XYZ file of C-alpha atoms in Angstrom:
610
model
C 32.978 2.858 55.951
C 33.006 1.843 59.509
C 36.162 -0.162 60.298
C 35.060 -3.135 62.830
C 37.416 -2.652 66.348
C 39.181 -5.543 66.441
C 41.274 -6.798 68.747
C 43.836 -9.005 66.936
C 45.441 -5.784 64.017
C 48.718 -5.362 65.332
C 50.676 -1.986 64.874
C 52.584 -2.441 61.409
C 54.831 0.379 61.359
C 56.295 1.114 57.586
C 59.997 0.703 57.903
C 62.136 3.213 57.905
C 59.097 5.607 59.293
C 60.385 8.974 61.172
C 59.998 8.241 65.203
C 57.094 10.013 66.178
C 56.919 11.428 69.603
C 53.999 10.453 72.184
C 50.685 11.675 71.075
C 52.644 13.099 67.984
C 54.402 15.570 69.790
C 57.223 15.901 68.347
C 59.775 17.299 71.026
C 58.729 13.445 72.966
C 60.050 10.923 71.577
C 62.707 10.677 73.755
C 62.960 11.147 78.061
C 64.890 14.745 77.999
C 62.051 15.779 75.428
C 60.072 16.212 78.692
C 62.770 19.146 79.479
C 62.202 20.408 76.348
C 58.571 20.635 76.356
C 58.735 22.077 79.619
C 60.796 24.903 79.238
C 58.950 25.904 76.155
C 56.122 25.631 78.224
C 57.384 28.086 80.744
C 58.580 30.663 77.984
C 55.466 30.523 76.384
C 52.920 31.159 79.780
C 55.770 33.940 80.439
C 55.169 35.897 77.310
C 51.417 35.440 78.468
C 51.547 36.559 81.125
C 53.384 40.064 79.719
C 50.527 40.220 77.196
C 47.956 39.477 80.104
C 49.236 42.494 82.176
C 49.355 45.283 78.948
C 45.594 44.106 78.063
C 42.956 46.369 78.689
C 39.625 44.803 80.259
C 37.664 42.937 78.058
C 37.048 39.406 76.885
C 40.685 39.280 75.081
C 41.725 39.114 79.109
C 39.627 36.013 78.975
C 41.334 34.561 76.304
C 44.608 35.181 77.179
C 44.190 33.669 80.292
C 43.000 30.503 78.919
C 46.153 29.813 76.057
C 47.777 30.932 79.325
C 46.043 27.769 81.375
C 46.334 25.888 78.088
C 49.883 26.088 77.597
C 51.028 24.784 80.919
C 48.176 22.070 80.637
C 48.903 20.625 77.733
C 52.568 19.479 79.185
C 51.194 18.796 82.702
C 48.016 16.450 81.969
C 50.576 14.189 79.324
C 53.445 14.273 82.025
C 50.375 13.708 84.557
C 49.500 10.268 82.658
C 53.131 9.591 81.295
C 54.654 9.531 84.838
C 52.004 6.702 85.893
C 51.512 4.786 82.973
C 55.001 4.408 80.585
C 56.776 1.079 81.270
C 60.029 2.878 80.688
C 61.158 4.133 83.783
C 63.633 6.987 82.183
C 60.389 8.694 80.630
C 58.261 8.108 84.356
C 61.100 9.860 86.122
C 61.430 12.648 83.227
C 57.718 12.971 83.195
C 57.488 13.419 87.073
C 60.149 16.084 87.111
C 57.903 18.065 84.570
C 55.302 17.865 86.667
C 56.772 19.079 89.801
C 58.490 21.959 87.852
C 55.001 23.283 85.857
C 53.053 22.475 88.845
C 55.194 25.121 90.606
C 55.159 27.552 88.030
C 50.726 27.187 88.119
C 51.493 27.821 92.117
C 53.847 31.005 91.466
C 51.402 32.384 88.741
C 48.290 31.755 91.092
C 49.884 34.275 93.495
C 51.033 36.783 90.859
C 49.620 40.276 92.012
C 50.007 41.613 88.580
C 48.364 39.075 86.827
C 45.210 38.834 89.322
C 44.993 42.756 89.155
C 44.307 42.333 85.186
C 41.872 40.100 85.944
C 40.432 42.404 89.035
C 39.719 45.328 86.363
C 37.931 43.376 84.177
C 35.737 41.709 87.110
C 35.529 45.043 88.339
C 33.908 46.741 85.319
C 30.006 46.195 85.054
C 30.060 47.636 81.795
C 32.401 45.163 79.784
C 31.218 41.933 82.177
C 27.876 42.356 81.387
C 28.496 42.752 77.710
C 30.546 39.049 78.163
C 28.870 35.910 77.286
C 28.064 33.713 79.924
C 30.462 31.106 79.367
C 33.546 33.643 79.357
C 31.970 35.247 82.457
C 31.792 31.969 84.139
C 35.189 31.374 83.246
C 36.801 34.898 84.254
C 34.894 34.058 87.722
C 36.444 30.134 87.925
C 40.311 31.974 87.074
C 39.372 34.558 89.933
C 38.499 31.777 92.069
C 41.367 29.849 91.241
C 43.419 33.044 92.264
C 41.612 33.133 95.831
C 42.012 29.983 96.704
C 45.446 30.247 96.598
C 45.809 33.032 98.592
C 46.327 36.120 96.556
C 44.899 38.968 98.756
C 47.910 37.741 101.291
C 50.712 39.651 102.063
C 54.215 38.819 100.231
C 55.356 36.458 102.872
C 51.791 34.162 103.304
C 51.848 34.017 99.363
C 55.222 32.668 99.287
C 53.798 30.305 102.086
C 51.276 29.240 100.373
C 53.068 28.441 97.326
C 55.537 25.958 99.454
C 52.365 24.873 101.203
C 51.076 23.528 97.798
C 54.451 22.249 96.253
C 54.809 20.313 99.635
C 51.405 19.012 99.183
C 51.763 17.962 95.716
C 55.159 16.072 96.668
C 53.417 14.526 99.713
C 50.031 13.218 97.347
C 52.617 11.531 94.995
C 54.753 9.843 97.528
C 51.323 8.718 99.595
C 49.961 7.003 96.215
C 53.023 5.456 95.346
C 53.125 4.110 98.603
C 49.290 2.665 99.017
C 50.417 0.354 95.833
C 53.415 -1.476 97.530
C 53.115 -4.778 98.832
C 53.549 -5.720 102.499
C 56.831 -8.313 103.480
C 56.087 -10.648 106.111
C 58.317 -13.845 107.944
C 57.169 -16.678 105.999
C 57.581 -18.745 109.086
C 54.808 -16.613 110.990
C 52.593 -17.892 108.422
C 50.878 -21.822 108.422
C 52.713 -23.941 106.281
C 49.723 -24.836 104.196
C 48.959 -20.917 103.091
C 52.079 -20.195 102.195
C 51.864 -20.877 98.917
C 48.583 -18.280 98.284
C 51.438 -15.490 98.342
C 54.761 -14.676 96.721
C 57.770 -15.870 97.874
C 61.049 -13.668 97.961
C 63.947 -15.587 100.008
C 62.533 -16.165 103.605
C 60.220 -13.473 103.489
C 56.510 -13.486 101.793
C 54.612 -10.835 99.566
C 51.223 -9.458 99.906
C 50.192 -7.131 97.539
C 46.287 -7.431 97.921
C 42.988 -8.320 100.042
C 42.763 -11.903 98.641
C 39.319 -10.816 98.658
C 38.405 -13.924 96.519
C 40.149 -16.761 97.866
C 37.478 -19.507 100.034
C 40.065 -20.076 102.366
C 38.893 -17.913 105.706
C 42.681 -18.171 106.905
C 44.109 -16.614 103.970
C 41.477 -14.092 103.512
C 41.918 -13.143 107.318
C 45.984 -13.571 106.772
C 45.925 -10.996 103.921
C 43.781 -8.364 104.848
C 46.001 -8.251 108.402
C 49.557 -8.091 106.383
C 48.330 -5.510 103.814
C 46.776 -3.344 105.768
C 49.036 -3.275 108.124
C 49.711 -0.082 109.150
C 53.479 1.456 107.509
C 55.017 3.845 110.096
C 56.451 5.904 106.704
C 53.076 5.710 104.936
C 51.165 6.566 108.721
C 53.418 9.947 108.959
C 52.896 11.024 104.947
C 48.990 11.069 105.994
C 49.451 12.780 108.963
C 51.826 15.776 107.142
C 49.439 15.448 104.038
C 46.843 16.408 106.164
C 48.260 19.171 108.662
C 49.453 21.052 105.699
C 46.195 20.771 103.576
C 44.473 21.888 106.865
C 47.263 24.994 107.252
C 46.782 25.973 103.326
C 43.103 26.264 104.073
C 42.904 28.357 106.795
C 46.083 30.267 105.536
C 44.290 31.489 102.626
C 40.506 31.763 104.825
C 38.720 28.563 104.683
C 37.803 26.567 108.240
C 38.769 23.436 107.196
C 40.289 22.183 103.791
C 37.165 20.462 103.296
C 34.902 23.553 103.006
C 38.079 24.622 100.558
C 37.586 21.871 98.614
C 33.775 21.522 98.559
C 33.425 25.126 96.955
C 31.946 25.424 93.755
C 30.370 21.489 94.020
C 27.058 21.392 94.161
C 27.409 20.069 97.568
C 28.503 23.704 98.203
C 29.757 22.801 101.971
C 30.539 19.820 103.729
C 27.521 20.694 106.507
C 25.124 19.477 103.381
C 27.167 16.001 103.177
C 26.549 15.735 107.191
C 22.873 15.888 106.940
C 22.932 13.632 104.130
C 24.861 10.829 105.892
C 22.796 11.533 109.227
C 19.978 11.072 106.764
C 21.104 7.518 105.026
C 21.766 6.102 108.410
C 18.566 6.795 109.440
C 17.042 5.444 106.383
C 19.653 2.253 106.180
C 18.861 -0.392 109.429
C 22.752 -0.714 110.079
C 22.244 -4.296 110.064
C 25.058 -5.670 112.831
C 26.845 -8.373 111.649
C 26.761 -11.686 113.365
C 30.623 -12.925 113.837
C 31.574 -11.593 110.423
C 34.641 -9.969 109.594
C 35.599 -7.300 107.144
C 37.438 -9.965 105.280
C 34.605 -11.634 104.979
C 31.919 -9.139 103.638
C 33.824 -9.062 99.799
C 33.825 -12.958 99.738
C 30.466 -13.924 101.438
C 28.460 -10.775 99.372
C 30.130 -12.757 96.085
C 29.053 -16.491 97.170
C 25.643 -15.153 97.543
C 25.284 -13.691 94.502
C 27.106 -16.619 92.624
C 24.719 -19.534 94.445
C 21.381 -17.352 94.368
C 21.821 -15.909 91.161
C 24.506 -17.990 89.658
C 26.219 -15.098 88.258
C 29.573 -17.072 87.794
C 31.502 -14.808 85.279
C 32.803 -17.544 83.169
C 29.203 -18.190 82.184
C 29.472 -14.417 80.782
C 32.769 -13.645 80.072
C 31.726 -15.677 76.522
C 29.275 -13.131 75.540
C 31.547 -10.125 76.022
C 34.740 -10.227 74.048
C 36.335 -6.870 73.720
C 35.478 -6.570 70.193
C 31.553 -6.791 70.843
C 31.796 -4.855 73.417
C 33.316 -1.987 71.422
C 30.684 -3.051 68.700
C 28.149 -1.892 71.602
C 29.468 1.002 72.299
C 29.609 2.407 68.704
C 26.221 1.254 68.613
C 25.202 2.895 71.392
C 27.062 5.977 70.688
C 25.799 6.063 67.418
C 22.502 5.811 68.389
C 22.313 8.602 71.190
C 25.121 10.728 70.164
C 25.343 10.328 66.182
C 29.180 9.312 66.938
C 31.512 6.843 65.484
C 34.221 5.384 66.691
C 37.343 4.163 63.940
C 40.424 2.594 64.751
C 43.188 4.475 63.413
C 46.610 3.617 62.706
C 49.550 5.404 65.010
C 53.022 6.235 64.189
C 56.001 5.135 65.220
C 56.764 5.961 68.452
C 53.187 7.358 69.301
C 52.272 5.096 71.705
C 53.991 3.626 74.517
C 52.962 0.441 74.422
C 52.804 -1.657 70.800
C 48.818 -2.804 72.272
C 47.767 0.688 72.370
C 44.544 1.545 69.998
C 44.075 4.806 68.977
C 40.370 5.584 68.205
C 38.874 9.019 66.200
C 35.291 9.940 67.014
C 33.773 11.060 64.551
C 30.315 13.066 64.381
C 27.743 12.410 61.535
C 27.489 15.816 60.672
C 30.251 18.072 62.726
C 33.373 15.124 61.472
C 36.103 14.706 63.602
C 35.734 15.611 67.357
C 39.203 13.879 69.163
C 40.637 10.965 69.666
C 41.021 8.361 72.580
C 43.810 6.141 72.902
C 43.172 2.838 74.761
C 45.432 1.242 76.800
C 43.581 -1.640 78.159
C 45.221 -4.563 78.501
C 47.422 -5.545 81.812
C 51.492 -5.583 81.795
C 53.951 -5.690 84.449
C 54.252 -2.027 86.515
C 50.944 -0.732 84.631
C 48.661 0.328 87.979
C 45.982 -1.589 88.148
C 43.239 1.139 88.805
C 40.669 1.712 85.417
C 40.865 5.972 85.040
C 40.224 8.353 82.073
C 43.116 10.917 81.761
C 42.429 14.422 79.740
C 45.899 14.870 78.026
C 44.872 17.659 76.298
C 41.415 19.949 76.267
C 39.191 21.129 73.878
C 39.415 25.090 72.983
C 38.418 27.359 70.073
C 42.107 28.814 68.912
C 43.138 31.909 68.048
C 42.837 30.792 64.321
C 39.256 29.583 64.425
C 39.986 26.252 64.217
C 39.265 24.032 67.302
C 41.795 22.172 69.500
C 40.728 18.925 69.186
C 40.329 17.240 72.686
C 42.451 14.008 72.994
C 42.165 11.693 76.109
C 43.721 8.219 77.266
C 41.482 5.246 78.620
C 43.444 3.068 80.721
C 42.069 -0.531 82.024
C 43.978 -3.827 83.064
C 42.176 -6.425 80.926
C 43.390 -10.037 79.986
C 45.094 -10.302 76.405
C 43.880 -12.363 74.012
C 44.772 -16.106 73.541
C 45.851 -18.155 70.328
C 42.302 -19.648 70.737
C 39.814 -16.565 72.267
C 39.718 -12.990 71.995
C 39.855 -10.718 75.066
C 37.023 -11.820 77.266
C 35.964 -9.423 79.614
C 33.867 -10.426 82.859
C 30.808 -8.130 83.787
C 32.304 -6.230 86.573
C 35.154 -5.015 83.328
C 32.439 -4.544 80.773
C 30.488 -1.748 82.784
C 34.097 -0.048 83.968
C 34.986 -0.256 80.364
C 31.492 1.774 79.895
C 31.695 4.076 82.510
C 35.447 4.990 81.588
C 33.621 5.662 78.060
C 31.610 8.147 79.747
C 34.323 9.793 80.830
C 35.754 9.934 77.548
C 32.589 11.104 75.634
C 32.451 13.945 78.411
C 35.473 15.158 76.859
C 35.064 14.332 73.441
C 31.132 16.354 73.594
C 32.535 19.195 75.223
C 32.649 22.563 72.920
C 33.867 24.806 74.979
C 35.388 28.198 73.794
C 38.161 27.508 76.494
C 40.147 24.656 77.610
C 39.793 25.428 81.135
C 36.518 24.268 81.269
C 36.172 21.569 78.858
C 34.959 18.239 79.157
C 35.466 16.554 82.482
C 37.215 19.972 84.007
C 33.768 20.503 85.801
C 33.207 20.623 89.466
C 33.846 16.854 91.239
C 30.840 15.990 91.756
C 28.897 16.495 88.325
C 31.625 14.529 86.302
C 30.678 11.210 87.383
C 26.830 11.971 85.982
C 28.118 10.814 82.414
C 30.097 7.716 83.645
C 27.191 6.440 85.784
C 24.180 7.341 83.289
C 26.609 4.680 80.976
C 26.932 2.046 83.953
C 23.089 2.050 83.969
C 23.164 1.243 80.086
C 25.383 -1.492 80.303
C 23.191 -2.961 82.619
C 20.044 -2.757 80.845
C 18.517 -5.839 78.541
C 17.826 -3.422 75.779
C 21.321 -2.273 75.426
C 23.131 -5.118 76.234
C 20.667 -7.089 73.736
C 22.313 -5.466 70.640
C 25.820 -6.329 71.618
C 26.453 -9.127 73.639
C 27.395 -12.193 71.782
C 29.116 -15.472 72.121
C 32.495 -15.371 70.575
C 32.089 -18.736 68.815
C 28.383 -19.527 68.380
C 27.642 -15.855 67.958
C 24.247 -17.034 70.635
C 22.566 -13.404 72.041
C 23.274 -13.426 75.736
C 19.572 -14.611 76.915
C 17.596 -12.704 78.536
C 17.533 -14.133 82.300
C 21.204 -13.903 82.464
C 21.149 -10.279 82.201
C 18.251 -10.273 84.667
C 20.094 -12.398 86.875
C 22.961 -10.418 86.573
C 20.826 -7.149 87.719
C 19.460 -8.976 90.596
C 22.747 -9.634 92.052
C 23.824 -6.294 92.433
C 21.308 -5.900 94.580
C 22.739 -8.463 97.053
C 24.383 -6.790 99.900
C 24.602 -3.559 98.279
C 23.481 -1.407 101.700
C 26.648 -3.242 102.986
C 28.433 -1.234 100.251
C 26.782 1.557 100.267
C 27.508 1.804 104.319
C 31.085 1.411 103.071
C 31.094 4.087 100.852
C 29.420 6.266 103.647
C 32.261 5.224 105.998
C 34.890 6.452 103.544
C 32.852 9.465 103.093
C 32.843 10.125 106.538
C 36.512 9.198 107.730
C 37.433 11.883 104.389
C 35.157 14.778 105.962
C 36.958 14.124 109.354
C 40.070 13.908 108.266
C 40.024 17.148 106.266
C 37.881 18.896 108.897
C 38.399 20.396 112.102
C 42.401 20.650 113.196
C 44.459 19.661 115.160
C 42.376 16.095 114.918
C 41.020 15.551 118.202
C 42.206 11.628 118.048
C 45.025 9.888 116.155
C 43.991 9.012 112.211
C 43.884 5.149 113.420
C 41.289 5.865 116.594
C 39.660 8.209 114.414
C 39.219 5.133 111.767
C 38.151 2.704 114.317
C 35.703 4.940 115.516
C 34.364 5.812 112.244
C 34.693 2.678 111.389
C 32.198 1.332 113.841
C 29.656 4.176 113.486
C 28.803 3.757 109.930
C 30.085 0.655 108.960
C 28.242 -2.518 110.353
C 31.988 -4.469 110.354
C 34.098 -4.463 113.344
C 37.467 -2.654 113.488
C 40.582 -4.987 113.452
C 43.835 -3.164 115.146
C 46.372 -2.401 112.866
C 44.734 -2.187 109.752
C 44.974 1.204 108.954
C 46.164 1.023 105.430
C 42.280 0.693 104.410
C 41.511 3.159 101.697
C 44.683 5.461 102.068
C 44.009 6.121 98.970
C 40.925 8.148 98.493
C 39.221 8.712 95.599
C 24.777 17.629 79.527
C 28.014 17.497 78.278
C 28.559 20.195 75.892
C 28.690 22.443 78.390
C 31.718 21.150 80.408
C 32.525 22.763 83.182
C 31.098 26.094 81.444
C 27.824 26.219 83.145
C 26.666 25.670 86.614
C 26.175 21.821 87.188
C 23.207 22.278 89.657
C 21.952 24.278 87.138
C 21.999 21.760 84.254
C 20.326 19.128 86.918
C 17.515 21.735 87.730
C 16.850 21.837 83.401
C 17.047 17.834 83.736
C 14.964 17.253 86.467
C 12.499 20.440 86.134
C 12.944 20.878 89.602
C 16.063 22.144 92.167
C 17.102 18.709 93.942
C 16.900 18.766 97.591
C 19.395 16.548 100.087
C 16.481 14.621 100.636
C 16.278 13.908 96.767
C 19.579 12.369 96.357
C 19.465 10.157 99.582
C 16.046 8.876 98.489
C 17.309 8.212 95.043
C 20.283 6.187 96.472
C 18.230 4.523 98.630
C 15.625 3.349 96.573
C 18.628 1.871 94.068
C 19.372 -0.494 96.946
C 15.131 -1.704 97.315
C 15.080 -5.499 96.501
C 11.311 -5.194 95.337
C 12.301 -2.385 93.281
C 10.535 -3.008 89.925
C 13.397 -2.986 87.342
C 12.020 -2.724 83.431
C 13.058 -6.568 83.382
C 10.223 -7.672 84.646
C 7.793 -5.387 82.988
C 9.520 -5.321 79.615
C-alpha cells in the first residue's frame, strides 16, 4: 500500500484535536516549553551522573553514559534546528536560550573529575575492556576522548577556563553566522542610476543581500560582490576573537593548533596530511591564470558556457523534475538498494512548524519502521536559505529493548507549487535534494546500540561518503531514467539531456575545485599557527592568490565567513570501513588522483559506453 508523495495533500487537522507539541513532544507546544524541557533535561543527566559515579566498571558504565549523552541531546539537536528554522521568533529566542544553557551543562560535565574517573577505571581494566564488544569499546574510547579534549587532566582553575573558553566560543559561532546572512546598506546615490533597480530599496539607502552571481550585467555583478563582501568592522572582530580563543582552547588543553584539535579522529588524522594533499593538487592542476577576469565573473561566465555549449538551460529540465517524481525516484531508488519505503504520514496539530511540512516514515521490507524525516522544503520569509540535514534525535537500543527510533529534519528552499504546475525543481535542487537524502538515510540505516554514535555522528569527513555516493546517482542515465518525467506529457527525460547535463559539470570545474582548495587552505591557516603572522584580510589576499587563479579585490573580506556503510555510524573506524570497500588502505595520493580524474574532460563516463 504505498501512498504516492504528493505535493498538493494539505494538513487537515480534525477539529477540536489536542495541540500537539513539535515532533510530538509534548512539553513544546508552546515557547516556555523549551524551559521546561530543559530543566528536565538537566535533572535527568544529574541523576546520571550520580548513577555513573556508584557504577562499578563494566559495560553498564557504557550505557549510562550514553542515556547520559542522550538526554541532553535530545533537547539540544531540536533547540539546535528550532532556533534556525521556526518562523516564530518567541520559540527561536526560547530555543536559543536552551541551547546556550545545555550546551554549558555538556561543557561543565566534560570537565567533571568524578565522572571521567568512572570512566578511567573501566578504561583502565584489561579484564572487563577486553570482554566489551567493539562497538561499546569504541564508544567508551570516543566519551574518553571527548573528556580530553576538553581539558580534564587540568588543574581546577584551566578546567574552569576551558569551560568559559567553549561557552565563549559557542556564543561567538552563533553571532558570526547570524551575521554572514545580513545584507549590506549602501547610498543609493553612489550607485548608477540605471542599476539601481537590481537591488532593494529602503528610503535612500539600497540592500544587497547576495553575489548577483547570475545577473549579465558586468556592472551589477561587479557592484554586488564589492557591497556584500564588504568587509563589517563588527563581523571582522567576531572572526578575529572566534579564532584567538579556539587557538587558546587548543593549546590550553595540549593541541598546537585548533586545527590538529579538530582533525583528530578524521581520517585525515592531522592537518600535515591535508598540506601534502593540496601541495599535491596544485601540482597536478595547471593553475590556469585568468586573462582580465574577475571573481565576479568566474560564477557567471562558468554558467554561460555551460548553457551555450551544452544548452543546459534549467527551464528545459525543470519540466521533468517535479517534486513528486522526484520523491517517486527516490523511493525507487531506495527501494531498490536499501529495501526501504518511504510513506507520507499525517502530523498532528501543532507538530510541525510550518502547515507545508511533510512528515515521511521509512519503512524496511522486513525490519518495519526505522524513523521518520520531516521535510521542510519549500522557501518562506526568514527560513535560511542553506539546504542541511539536522539529527533531532538519534538512534539507540533503550533500556527496555525497544529501539529509539531515529528522527531527522530535511530542510531545502524550493519554489511552491502554482494553481497550474507542481513544484518544479531545477537540476542543481534535484541532486541537493538527493544528497540531503543521503544524509537522512545515514541516520535512518544506522543501528547503533548508542545514540552517541549513530547515524551521521561519525567523524567529519566520512559523513559526506553517503550524500555524495547519492549525488553520483542522481546524475546517472540509469537512475534518473526511472524517474524523471514531464509533469504534463509524462515524456522520459531523453537521454542526451542527461548526457548533456553531465558534460557540463565538467566545464570549469578545476576553477571550482581551486576554490574549494583556497577555502581549504585559508581554514588550515586560520586555525593554525598563533598569533597569525598577518591580518585575516592579508592572509586572504595572499591565499587568495596562491591557490586560486582569481585576483584579490580589497575589501572583500566577507568571502566565505562562513565555513562549512551506514549501519555502523560512527561505531566503527571510517578508514577502516573504506579499507573493506576498497580492499586496499587509501593513500593521499589516492584521493587527489580520484578528485582529479573527476575533473578529466575525456574521462569516459558510462554515457557513452552504455
Amino acid at each position: 500500500g504505498h501512498s504516492e508523495i504528493k505535493e498538493s495533500d494539505s494538513n487537515v487537522f480534525p477539529l477540536g484535536s489536542a495541540l500537539q507539541g513539535l515532533f510530538g513532544v509534548p512539553e513544546l507546544s508552546c515557547p516556555e516549553g523549551f524551559q521546561e524541557a530543559q530543566d528536565k533535561a538537566l535533572q535527568e543527566s544529574e541523576q546520571l551522573v550520580q548513577k555513573a559515579c556508584s557504577t562499578p566498571p563494566g559495560p553498564e558504565i557504557v550505557k549510562i553514559f550514553d542515556q547520559l549523552s542522550d538526554a541532553l541531546c535530545r533537547v539540544a539537536d531540536l533547540a539546535d534546528f528550532v532556533k534556525i528554522a521556526h518562523p516564530d521568533f518567541a520559540f527561536r529566542e526560547a530555543a536559543e536560550e536552551a541551547c546556550r544553557n545545555i550546551g554549558t551543562m555538556v561543557e561543565k560535565l566534560n570537565t567533571d573529575v568524578e565522572l571521567c574517573q568512572s570512566l578511567r577505571q573501566l578504561l583502565a581494566d584489561e579484564v572487563i575492556m577486553n570482554s566489551l564488544d567493539p562497538e561499546t569499546r569504541r564508544v567508551a574510547e570516543l566519551f574518553m576522548f571527548d573528556f580530553e579534549i576538553s581539558g580534564i587532566h587540568l588543574d581546577e582553575e584551566k578546567r574552569k577556563k576551558a569551560v568559559n573558553l567553549n561557552v565563549r566560543i559557542l556564543d561567538l559561532c552563533n553571532e558570526f553566522l547570524t551575521g554572514t546572512h545580513l545584507p549590506n546598506k549602501i547610498d543609493k546615490h553612489i550607485l548608477p542610476e540605471h542599476i539601481r533597480y537590481n537591488f532593494i530599496a529602503e528610503g535612500n539607502y539600497l540592500q544587497v543581500a547576495g553575489l548577483h552571481a547570475d545577473c549579465p550585467d558586468d556592472l551589477v555583478r561587479e557592484a554586488a560582490y564589492k557591497i556584500f563582501l564588504y568587509p563589517n568592522a563588527e563581523q571582522l572582530s567576531r572572526l578575529e576573537e572566534l579564532l584567538a580563543s579556539r587557538n587558546s582552547l587548543a593549546q590550553l588543553v595540549g593541541y598546537d593548533t585548533f586545527a590538529h584539535r579538530a582533525l583528530q579522529g578524521t581520517m585525515a588524522k592531522n592537518p600535515g596530511i591535508r598540506h601534502m594533499g593540496k601541495d599535491m593538487l596544485r601540482n597536478q592542476m595547471l593553475c590556469v591564470r585568468y586573462e582580465k577576469l574577475m571573481p565576479w565573473d568566474h560564477p557567471y561566465y562558468s554558467g554561460v558556457l555551460r548553457a551555450e555549449r551544452y544548452n543546459i538551460d534549467p527551464g528545459l529540465y525543470c519540466p521533468f523534475f517535479s517534486l513528486g517524481a522526484c520523491m517517486e525516484g527516490l523511493n525507487s531508488l531506495f527501494s531498490q538498494l536499501l529495501g526501504i519505503s518511504l510513506y507520507a504520514e499525517q502530523t498532528q496539530r501543532g507538530e510541525v512548524w510550518s502547515e507545508d511540512v511533510r512528515k515521511l516514515a521509512v519503512v524496511h521490507e522486513t525490519e518495519g519502521l526505522l524513523g521518520y524525516i520531516y521535510c521542510d522544503f519549500f522557501q518562506r520569509p526568514d527560513k535560511p536559505h542553506q539546504d542541511c540535514h539536522f539529527t533531532v534525535r538519534g538512534g539507540r537500543l533503550k533500556e527496555n529493548g525497544e529501539y529509539q527510533l531515529p528522527v531527522v529534519v530535511l530542510m531545502l528552499s524550493l519554489p511552491p507549487s502554482t494553481r497550474n504546475a507542481p513544484t518544479l525543481l531545477s537540476p542543481g535542487m534535484m541532486e541537493n535534494l538527493f544528497h540531503e537524502m543521503g544524509h537522512a538515510m545515514h541516520s535512518m540505516l544506522g543501528r547503533t546500540r548508542y545514540q552517541h554514535v549513530t547515524g551521521t555522528r561519525c567523524s567529519t569527513d566520512f559523513a559526506e561518503v553517503p550524500s555524495i555516493l547519492m549525488e553520483y546517482f542522481a546524475n546517472d542515465y540509469r537512475v534518473v531514467n526511472q524517474f524523471a518525467r514531464h509533469y504534463k506529457t509524462g515524456q522520459p527525460l531523453p537521454k542526451n539531456m542527461v548526457s548533456r547535463l553531465c558534460e557540463s559539470k565538467k566545464v570549469c570545474a578545476a576553477a571550482d575545485m581551486q576554490l574549494q582548495v583556497f577555502y581549504a587552505s585559508l581554514d588550515q591557516i586560520y586555525h593554525g599557527k598563533h598569533p597569525l603572522q598577518k591580518s585575516t584580510t592579508e592572509i586572504l589576499k595572499e591565499t587568495q592568490e596562491k591557490f586560486y587563479g582569481l585576483p584579490y579585490v580589497p575589501n572583500t573580506v566577507r568571502w566565505k565567513i562562513s565555513f562549512k556503510m551506514l549501519a555502523h555510524g560512527g561505531g566503527k573506524e571510517p578508514i577502516l570501513m573504506v579499507q573493506g570497500m576498497l580492499q586496499k588502505s587509501p593513500s593521499v595520493e589516492d584521493f587527489v588522483d580520484a578528485l582529479v580524474s573527476d575533473l578529466d574532460q575525456d574521462f569516459e563516463t558510462f554515457i557513452t559506453d552504455s
